[in-house]
PDB file of C-alpha atoms and ligand atoms in Angstrom:
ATOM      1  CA  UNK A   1       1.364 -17.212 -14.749  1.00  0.00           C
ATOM      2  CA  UNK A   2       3.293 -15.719 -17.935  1.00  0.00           C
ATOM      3  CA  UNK A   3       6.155 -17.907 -18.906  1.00  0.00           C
ATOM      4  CA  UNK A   4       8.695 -17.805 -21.553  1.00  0.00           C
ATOM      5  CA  UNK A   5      10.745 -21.241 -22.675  1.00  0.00           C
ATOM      6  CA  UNK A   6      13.996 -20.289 -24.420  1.00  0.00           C
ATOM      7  CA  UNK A   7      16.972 -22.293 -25.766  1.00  0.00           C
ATOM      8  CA  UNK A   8      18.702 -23.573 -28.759  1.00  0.00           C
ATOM      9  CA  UNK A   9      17.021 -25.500 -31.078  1.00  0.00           C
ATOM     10  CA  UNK A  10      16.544 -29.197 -30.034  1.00  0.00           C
ATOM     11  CA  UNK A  11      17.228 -27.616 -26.164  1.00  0.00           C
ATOM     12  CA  UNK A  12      14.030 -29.410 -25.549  1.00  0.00           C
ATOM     13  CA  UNK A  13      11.261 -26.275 -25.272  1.00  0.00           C
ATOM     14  CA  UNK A  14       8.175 -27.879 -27.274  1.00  0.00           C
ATOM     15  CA  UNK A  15       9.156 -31.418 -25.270  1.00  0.00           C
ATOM     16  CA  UNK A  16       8.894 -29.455 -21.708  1.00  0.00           C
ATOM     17  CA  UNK A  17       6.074 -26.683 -22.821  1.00  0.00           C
ATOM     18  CA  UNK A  18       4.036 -29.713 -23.070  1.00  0.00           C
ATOM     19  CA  UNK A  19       4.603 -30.978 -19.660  1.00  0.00           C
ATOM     20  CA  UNK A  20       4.622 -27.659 -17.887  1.00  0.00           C
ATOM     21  CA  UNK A  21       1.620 -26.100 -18.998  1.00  0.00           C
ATOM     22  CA  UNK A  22      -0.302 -29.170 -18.274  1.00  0.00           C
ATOM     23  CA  UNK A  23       0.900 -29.638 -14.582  1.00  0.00           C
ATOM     24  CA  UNK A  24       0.076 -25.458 -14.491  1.00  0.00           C
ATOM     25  CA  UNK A  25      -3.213 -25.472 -16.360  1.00  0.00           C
ATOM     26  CA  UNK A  26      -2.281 -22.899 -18.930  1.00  0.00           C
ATOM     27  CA  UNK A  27      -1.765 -23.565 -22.519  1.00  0.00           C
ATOM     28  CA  UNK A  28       1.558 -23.908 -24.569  1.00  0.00           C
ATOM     29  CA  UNK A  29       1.865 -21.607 -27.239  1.00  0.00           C
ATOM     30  CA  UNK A  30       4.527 -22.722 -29.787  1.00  0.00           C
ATOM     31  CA  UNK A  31       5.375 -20.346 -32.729  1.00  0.00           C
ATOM     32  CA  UNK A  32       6.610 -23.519 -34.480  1.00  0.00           C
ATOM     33  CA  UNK A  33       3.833 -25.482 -34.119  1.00  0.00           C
ATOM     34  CA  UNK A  34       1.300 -22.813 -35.368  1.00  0.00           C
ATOM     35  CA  UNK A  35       3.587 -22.346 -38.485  1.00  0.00           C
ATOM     36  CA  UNK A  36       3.800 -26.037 -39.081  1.00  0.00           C
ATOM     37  CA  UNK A  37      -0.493 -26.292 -38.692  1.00  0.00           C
ATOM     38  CA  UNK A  38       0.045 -23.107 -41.294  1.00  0.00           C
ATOM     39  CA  UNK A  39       1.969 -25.236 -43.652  1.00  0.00           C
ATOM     40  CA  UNK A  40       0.212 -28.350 -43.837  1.00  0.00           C
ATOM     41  CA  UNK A  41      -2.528 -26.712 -44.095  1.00  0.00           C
ATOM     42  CA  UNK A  42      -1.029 -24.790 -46.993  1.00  0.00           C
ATOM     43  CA  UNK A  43      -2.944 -21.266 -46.013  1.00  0.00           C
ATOM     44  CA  UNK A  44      -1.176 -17.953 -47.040  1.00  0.00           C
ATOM     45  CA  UNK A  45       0.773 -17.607 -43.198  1.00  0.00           C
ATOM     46  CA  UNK A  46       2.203 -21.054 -44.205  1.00  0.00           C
ATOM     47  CA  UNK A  47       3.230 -20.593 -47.334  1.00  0.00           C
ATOM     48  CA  UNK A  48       5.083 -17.282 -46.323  1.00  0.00           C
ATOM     49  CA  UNK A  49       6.615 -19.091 -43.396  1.00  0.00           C
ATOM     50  CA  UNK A  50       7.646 -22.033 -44.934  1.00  0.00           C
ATOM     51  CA  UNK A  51      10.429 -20.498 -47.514  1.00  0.00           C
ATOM     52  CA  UNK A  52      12.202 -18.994 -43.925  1.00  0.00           C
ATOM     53  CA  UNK A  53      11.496 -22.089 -41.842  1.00  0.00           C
ATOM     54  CA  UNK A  54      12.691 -24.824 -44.540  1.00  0.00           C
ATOM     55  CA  UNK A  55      16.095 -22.223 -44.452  1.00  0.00           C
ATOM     56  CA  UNK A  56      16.400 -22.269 -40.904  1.00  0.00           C
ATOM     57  CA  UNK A  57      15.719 -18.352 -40.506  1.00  0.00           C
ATOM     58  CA  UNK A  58      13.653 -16.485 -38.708  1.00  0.00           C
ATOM     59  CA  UNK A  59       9.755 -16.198 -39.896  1.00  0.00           C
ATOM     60  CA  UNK A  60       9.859 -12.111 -40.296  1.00  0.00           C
ATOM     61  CA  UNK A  61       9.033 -10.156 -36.812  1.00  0.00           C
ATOM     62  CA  UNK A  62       5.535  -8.982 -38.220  1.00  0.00           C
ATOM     63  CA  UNK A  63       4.244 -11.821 -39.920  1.00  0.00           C
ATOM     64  CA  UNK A  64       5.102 -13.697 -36.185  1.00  0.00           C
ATOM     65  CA  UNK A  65       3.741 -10.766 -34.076  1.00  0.00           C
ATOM     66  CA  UNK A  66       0.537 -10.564 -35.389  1.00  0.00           C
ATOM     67  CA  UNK A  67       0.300 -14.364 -34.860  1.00  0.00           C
ATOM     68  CA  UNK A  68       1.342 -14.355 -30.700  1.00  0.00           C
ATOM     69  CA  UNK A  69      -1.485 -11.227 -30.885  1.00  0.00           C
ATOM     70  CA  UNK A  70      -4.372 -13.064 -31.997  1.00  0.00           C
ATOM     71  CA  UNK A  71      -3.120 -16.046 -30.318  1.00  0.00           C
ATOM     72  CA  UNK A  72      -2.709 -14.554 -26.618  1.00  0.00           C
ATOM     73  CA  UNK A  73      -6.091 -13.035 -27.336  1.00  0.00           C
ATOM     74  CA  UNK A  74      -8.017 -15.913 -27.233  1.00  0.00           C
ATOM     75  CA  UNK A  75     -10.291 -16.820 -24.430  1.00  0.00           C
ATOM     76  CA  UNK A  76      -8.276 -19.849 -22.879  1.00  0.00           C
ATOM     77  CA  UNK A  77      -4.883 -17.565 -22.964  1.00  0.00           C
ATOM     78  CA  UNK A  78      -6.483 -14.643 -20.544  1.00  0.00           C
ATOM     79  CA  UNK A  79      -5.356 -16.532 -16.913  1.00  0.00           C
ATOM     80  CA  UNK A  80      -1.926 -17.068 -18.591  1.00  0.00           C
ATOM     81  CA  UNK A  81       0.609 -19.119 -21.147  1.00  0.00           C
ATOM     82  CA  UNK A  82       3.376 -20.492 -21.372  1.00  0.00           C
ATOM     83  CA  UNK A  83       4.963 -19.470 -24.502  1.00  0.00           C
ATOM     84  CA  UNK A  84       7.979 -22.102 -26.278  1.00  0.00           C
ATOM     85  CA  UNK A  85      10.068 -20.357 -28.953  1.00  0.00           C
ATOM     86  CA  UNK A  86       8.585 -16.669 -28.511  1.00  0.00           C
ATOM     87  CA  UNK A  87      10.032 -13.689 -28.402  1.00  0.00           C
ATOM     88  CA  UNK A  88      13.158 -14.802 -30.302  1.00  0.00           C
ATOM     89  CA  UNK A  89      14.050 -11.387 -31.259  1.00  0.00           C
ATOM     90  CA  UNK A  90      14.733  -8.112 -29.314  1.00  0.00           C
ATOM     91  CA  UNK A  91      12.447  -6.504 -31.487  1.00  0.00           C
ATOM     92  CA  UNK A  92       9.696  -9.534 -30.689  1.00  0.00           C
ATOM     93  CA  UNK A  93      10.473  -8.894 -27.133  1.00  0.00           C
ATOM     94  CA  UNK A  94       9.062  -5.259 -27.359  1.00  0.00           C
ATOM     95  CA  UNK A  95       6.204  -6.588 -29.106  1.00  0.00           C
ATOM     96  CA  UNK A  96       5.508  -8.557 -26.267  1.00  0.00           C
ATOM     97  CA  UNK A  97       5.665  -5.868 -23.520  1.00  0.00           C
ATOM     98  CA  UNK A  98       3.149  -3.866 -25.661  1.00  0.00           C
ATOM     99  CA  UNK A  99       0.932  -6.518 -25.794  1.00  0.00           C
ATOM    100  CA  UNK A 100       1.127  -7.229 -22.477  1.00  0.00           C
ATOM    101  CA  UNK A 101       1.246  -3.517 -21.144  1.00  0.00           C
ATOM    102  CA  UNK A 102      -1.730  -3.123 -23.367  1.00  0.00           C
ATOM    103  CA  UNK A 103      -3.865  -5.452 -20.500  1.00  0.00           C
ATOM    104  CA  UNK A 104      -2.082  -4.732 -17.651  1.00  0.00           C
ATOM    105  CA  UNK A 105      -0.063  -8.189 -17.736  1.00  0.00           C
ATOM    106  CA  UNK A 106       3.757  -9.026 -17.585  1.00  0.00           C
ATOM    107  CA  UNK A 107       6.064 -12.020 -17.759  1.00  0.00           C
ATOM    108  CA  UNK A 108       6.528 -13.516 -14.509  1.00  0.00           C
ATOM    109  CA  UNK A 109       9.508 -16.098 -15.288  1.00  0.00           C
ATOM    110  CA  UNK A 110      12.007 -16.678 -18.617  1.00  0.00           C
ATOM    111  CA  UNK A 111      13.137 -20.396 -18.480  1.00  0.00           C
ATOM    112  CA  UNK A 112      15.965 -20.927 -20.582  1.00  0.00           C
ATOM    113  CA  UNK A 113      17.268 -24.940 -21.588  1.00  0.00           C
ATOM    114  CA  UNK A 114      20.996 -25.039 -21.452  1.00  0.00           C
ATOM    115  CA  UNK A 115      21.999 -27.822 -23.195  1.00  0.00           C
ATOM    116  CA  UNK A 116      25.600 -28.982 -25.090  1.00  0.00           C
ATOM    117  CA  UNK A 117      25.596 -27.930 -28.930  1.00  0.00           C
ATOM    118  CA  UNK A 118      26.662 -31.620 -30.195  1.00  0.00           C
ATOM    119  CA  UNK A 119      24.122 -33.396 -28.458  1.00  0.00           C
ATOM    120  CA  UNK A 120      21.423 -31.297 -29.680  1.00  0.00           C
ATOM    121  CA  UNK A 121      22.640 -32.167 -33.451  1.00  0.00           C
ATOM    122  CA  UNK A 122      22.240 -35.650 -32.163  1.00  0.00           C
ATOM    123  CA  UNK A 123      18.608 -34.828 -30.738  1.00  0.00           C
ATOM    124  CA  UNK A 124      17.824 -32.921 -33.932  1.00  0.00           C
ATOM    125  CA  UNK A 125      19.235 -35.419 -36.604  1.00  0.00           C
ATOM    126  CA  UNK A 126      17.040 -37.931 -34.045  1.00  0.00           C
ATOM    127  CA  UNK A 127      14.262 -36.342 -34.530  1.00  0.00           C
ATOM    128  CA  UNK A 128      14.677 -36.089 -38.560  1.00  0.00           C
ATOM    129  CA  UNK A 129      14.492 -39.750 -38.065  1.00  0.00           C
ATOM    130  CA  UNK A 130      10.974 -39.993 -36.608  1.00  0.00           C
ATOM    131  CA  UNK A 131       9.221 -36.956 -38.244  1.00  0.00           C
ATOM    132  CA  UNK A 132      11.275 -35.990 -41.047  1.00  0.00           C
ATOM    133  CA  UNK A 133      11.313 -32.236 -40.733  1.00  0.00           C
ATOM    134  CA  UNK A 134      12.299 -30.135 -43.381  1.00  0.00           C
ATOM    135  CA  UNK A 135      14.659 -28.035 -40.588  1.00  0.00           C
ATOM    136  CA  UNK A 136      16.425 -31.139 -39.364  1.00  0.00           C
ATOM    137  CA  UNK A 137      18.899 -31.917 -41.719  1.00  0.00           C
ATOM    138  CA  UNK A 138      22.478 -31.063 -40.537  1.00  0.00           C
ATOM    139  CA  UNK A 139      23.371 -27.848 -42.529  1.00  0.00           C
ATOM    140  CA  UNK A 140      19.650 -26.617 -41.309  1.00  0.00           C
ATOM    141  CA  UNK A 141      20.051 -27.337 -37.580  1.00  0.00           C
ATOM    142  CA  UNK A 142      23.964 -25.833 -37.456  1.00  0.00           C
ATOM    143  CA  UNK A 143      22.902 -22.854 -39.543  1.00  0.00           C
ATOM    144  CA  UNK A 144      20.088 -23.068 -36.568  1.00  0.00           C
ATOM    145  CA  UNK A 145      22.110 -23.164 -33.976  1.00  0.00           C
ATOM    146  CA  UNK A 146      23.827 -19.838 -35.730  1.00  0.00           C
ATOM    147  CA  UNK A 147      21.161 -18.053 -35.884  1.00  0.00           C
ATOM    148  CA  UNK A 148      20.260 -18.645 -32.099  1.00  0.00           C
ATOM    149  CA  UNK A 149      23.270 -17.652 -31.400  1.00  0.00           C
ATOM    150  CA  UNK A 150      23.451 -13.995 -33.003  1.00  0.00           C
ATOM    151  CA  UNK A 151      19.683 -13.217 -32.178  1.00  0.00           C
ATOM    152  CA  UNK A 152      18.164 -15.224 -29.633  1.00  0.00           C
ATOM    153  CA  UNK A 153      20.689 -15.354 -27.004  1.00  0.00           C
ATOM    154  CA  UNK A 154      21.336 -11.739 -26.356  1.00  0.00           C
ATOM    155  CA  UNK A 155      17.899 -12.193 -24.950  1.00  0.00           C
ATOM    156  CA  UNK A 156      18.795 -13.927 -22.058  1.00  0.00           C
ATOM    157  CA  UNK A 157      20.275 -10.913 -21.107  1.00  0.00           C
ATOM    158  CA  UNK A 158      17.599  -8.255 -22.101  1.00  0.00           C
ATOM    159  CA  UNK A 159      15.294 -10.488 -19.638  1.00  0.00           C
ATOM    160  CA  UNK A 160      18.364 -11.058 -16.681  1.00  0.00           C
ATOM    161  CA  UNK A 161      18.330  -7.336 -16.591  1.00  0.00           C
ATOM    162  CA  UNK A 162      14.738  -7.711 -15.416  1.00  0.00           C
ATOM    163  CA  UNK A 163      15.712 -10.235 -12.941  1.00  0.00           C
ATOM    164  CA  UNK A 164      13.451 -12.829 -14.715  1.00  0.00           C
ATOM    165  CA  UNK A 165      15.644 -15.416 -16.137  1.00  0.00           C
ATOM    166  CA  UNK A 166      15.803 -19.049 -14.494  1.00  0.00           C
ATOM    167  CA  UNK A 167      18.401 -20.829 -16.145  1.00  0.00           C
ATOM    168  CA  UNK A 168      18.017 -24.850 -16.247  1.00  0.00           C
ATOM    169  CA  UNK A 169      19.918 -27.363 -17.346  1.00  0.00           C
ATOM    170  CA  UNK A 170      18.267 -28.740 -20.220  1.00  0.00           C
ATOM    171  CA  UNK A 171      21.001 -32.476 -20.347  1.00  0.00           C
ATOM    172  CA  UNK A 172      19.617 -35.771 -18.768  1.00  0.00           C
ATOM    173  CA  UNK A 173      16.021 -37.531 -19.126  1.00  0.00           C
ATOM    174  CA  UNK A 174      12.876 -35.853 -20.016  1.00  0.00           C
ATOM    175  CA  UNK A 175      11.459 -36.004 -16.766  1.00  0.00           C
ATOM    176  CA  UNK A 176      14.553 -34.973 -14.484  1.00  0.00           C
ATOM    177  CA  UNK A 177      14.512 -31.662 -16.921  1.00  0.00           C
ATOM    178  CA  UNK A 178      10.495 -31.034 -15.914  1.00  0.00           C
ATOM    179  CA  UNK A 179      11.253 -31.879 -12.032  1.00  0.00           C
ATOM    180  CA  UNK A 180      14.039 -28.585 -12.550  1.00  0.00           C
ATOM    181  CA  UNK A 181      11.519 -26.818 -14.544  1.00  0.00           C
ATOM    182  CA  UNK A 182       9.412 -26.974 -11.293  1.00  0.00           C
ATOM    183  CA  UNK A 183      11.572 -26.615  -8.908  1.00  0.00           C
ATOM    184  CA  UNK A 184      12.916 -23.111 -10.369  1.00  0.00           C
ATOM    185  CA  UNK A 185       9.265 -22.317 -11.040  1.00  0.00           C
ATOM    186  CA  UNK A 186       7.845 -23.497  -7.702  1.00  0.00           C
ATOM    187  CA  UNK A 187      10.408 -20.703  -6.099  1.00  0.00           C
ATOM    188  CA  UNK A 188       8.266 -18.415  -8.144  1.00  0.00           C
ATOM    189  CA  UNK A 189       5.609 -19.033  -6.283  1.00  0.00           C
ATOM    190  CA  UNK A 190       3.304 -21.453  -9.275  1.00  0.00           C
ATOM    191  CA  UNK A 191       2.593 -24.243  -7.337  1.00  0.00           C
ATOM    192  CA  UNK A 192       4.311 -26.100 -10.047  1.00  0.00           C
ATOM    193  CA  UNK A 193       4.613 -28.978  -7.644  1.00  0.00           C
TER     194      UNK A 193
HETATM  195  P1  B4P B   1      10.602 -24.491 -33.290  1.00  0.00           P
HETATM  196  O1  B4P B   1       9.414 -25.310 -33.599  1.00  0.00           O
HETATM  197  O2  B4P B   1      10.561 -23.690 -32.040  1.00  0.00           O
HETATM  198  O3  B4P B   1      11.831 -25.485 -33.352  1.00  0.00           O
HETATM  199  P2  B4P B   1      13.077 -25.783 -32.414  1.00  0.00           P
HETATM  200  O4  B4P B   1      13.762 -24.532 -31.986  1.00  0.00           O
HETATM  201  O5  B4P B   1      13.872 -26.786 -33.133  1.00  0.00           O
HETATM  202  O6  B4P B   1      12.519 -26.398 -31.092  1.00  0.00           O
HETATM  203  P3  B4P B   1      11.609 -27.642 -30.851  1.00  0.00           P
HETATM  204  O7  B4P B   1      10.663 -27.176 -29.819  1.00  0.00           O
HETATM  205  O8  B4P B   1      10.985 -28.196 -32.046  1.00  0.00           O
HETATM  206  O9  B4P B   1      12.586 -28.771 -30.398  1.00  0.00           O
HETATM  207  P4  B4P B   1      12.824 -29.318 -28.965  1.00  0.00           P
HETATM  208  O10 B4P B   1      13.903 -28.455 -28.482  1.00  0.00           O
HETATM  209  O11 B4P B   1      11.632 -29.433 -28.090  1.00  0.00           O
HETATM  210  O12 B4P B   1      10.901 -23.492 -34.498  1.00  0.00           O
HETATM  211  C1  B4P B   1      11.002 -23.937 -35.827  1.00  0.00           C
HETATM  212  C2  B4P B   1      11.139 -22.758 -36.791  1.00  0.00           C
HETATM  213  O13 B4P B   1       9.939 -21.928 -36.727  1.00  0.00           O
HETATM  214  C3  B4P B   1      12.264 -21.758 -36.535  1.00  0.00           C
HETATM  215  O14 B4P B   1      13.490 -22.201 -37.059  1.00  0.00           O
HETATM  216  C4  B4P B   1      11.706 -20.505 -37.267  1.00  0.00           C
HETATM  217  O15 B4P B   1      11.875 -20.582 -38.655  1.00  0.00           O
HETATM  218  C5  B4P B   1      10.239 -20.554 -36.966  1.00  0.00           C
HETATM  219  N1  B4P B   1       9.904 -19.785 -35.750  1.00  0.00           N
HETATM  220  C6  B4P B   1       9.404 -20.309 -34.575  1.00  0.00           C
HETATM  221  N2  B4P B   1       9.226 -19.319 -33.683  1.00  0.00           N
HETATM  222  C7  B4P B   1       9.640 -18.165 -34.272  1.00  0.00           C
HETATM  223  C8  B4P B   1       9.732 -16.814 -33.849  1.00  0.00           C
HETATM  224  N3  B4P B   1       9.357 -16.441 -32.615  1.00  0.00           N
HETATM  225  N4  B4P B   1      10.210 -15.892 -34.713  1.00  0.00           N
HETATM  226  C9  B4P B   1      10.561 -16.226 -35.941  1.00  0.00           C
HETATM  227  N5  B4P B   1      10.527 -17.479 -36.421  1.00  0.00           N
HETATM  228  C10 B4P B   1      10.063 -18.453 -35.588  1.00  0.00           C
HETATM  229  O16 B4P B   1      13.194 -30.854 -29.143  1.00  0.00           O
HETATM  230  C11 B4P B   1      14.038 -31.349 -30.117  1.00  0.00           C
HETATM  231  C12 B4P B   1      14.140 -32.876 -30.055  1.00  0.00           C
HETATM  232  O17 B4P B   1      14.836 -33.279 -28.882  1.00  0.00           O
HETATM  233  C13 B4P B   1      12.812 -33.625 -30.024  1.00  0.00           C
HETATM  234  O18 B4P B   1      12.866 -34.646 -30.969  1.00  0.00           O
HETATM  235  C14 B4P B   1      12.711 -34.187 -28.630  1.00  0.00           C
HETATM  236  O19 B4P B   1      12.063 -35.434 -28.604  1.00  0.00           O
HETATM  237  C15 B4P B   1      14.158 -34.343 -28.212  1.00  0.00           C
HETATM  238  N6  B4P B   1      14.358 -34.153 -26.775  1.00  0.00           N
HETATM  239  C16 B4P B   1      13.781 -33.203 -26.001  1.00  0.00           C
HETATM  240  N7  B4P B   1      14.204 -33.299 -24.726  1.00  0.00           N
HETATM  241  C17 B4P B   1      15.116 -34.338 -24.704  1.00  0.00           C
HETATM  242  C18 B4P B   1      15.921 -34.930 -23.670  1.00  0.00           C
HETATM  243  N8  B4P B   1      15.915 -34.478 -22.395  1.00  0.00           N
HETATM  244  N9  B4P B   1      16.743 -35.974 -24.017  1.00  0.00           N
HETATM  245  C19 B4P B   1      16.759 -36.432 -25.292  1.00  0.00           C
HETATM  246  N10 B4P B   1      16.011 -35.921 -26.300  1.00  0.00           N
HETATM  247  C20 B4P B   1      15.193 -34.874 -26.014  1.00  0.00           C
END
């Protein structure tokens, strides 16, 4: 199984692409969390990402494609992934079909969190609480929430043209977003539950 997790910032993708690729036995592959490790590990990829990240913009399309290639390489990635917060561009989304194209692979389902733009502030500023991420301050997570907006979500559509979009809503308790996650993946045929 090949699955993307899409949705707004704070939508709740790295809480779910935990869950999910457990319960399907394929690893998560966060963008975000790889340029975090990159950062506090202060190597060159996290220094270069951090300037764009602290901002709330995009980590440039070939500094982040070259990352998903190596990473989608690796040995425990060949049966499948679930990747949270990648592509996020249309040009990232080509990147992705030549990588895949390149072994014969494709994406088999897009999930994409709806959620309602306040209460993701309120998850986000949350969050800035707990963990104290340089993104999560309010100007960060609206200008965030922009940048979504104008490249991210025309996505959705890019990938519903393919007939591969399941859309779930992303409001309510941890665990009653999963159960939809499965459901909608279930009818895909993953044995999700
Ligand atoms: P990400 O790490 O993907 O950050 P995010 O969009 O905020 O999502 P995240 O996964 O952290 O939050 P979640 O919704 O799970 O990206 C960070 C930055 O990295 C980007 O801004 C960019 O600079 C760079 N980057 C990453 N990928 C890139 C790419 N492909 N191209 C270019 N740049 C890229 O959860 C948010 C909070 O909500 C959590 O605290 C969680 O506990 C809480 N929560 C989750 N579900 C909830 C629920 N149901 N109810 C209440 N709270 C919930």
């Amino acid at each position: 199984m090949r699955i993307i997790l899409m949705g707004p910032p704070g939508a709740g993708k790295g809480t779910q692409a935990k869950v999910v690729a457990e319960r399907l036995s394929i690893p998560a592959i966060s963008t975000g969390d790889i340029f975090r490790a990159n950062v506090s590990d202060g190597t060159p990829l996290g220094v270069e990402a951090q300037r764009y990240m602290d901002a709330g913009e995009y980590v440039p399309d070939e500094v982040t494609n070259a990352m998903v290639r190596d990473r989608i390489a690796e040995a425990d990635a060949r049966g499948g992934f679930l990747l949270d917060g990648y592509p996020r561009t249309v040009a990232q989304v080509h990147e992705l079909d030549t990588m895949l194209e390149a072994t014969g692979d494709s994406v088999d389902a897009v999930v994409v969190l709806t959620v309602d733009g306040d209460e993701v502030v309120q998850r986000l500023l949350q969050r800035a609480e707990t963990e104290g991420r340089a993104d999560d301050t309010e100007d960060v997570i609206r200008h965030r929430q922009e940048v979504y907006a104008e490249q991210t979500a025309p996505l959705v559509e890019v990938y519903g043209d393919r007939g591969l979009v399941r859309e779930v809503d992303g409001m309510g308790e941890v665990d009653e977003v999963s159960e939809r996650i499965f459901a909608v993946l279930d009818r895909d045929g993953t044995g999700a539950r």
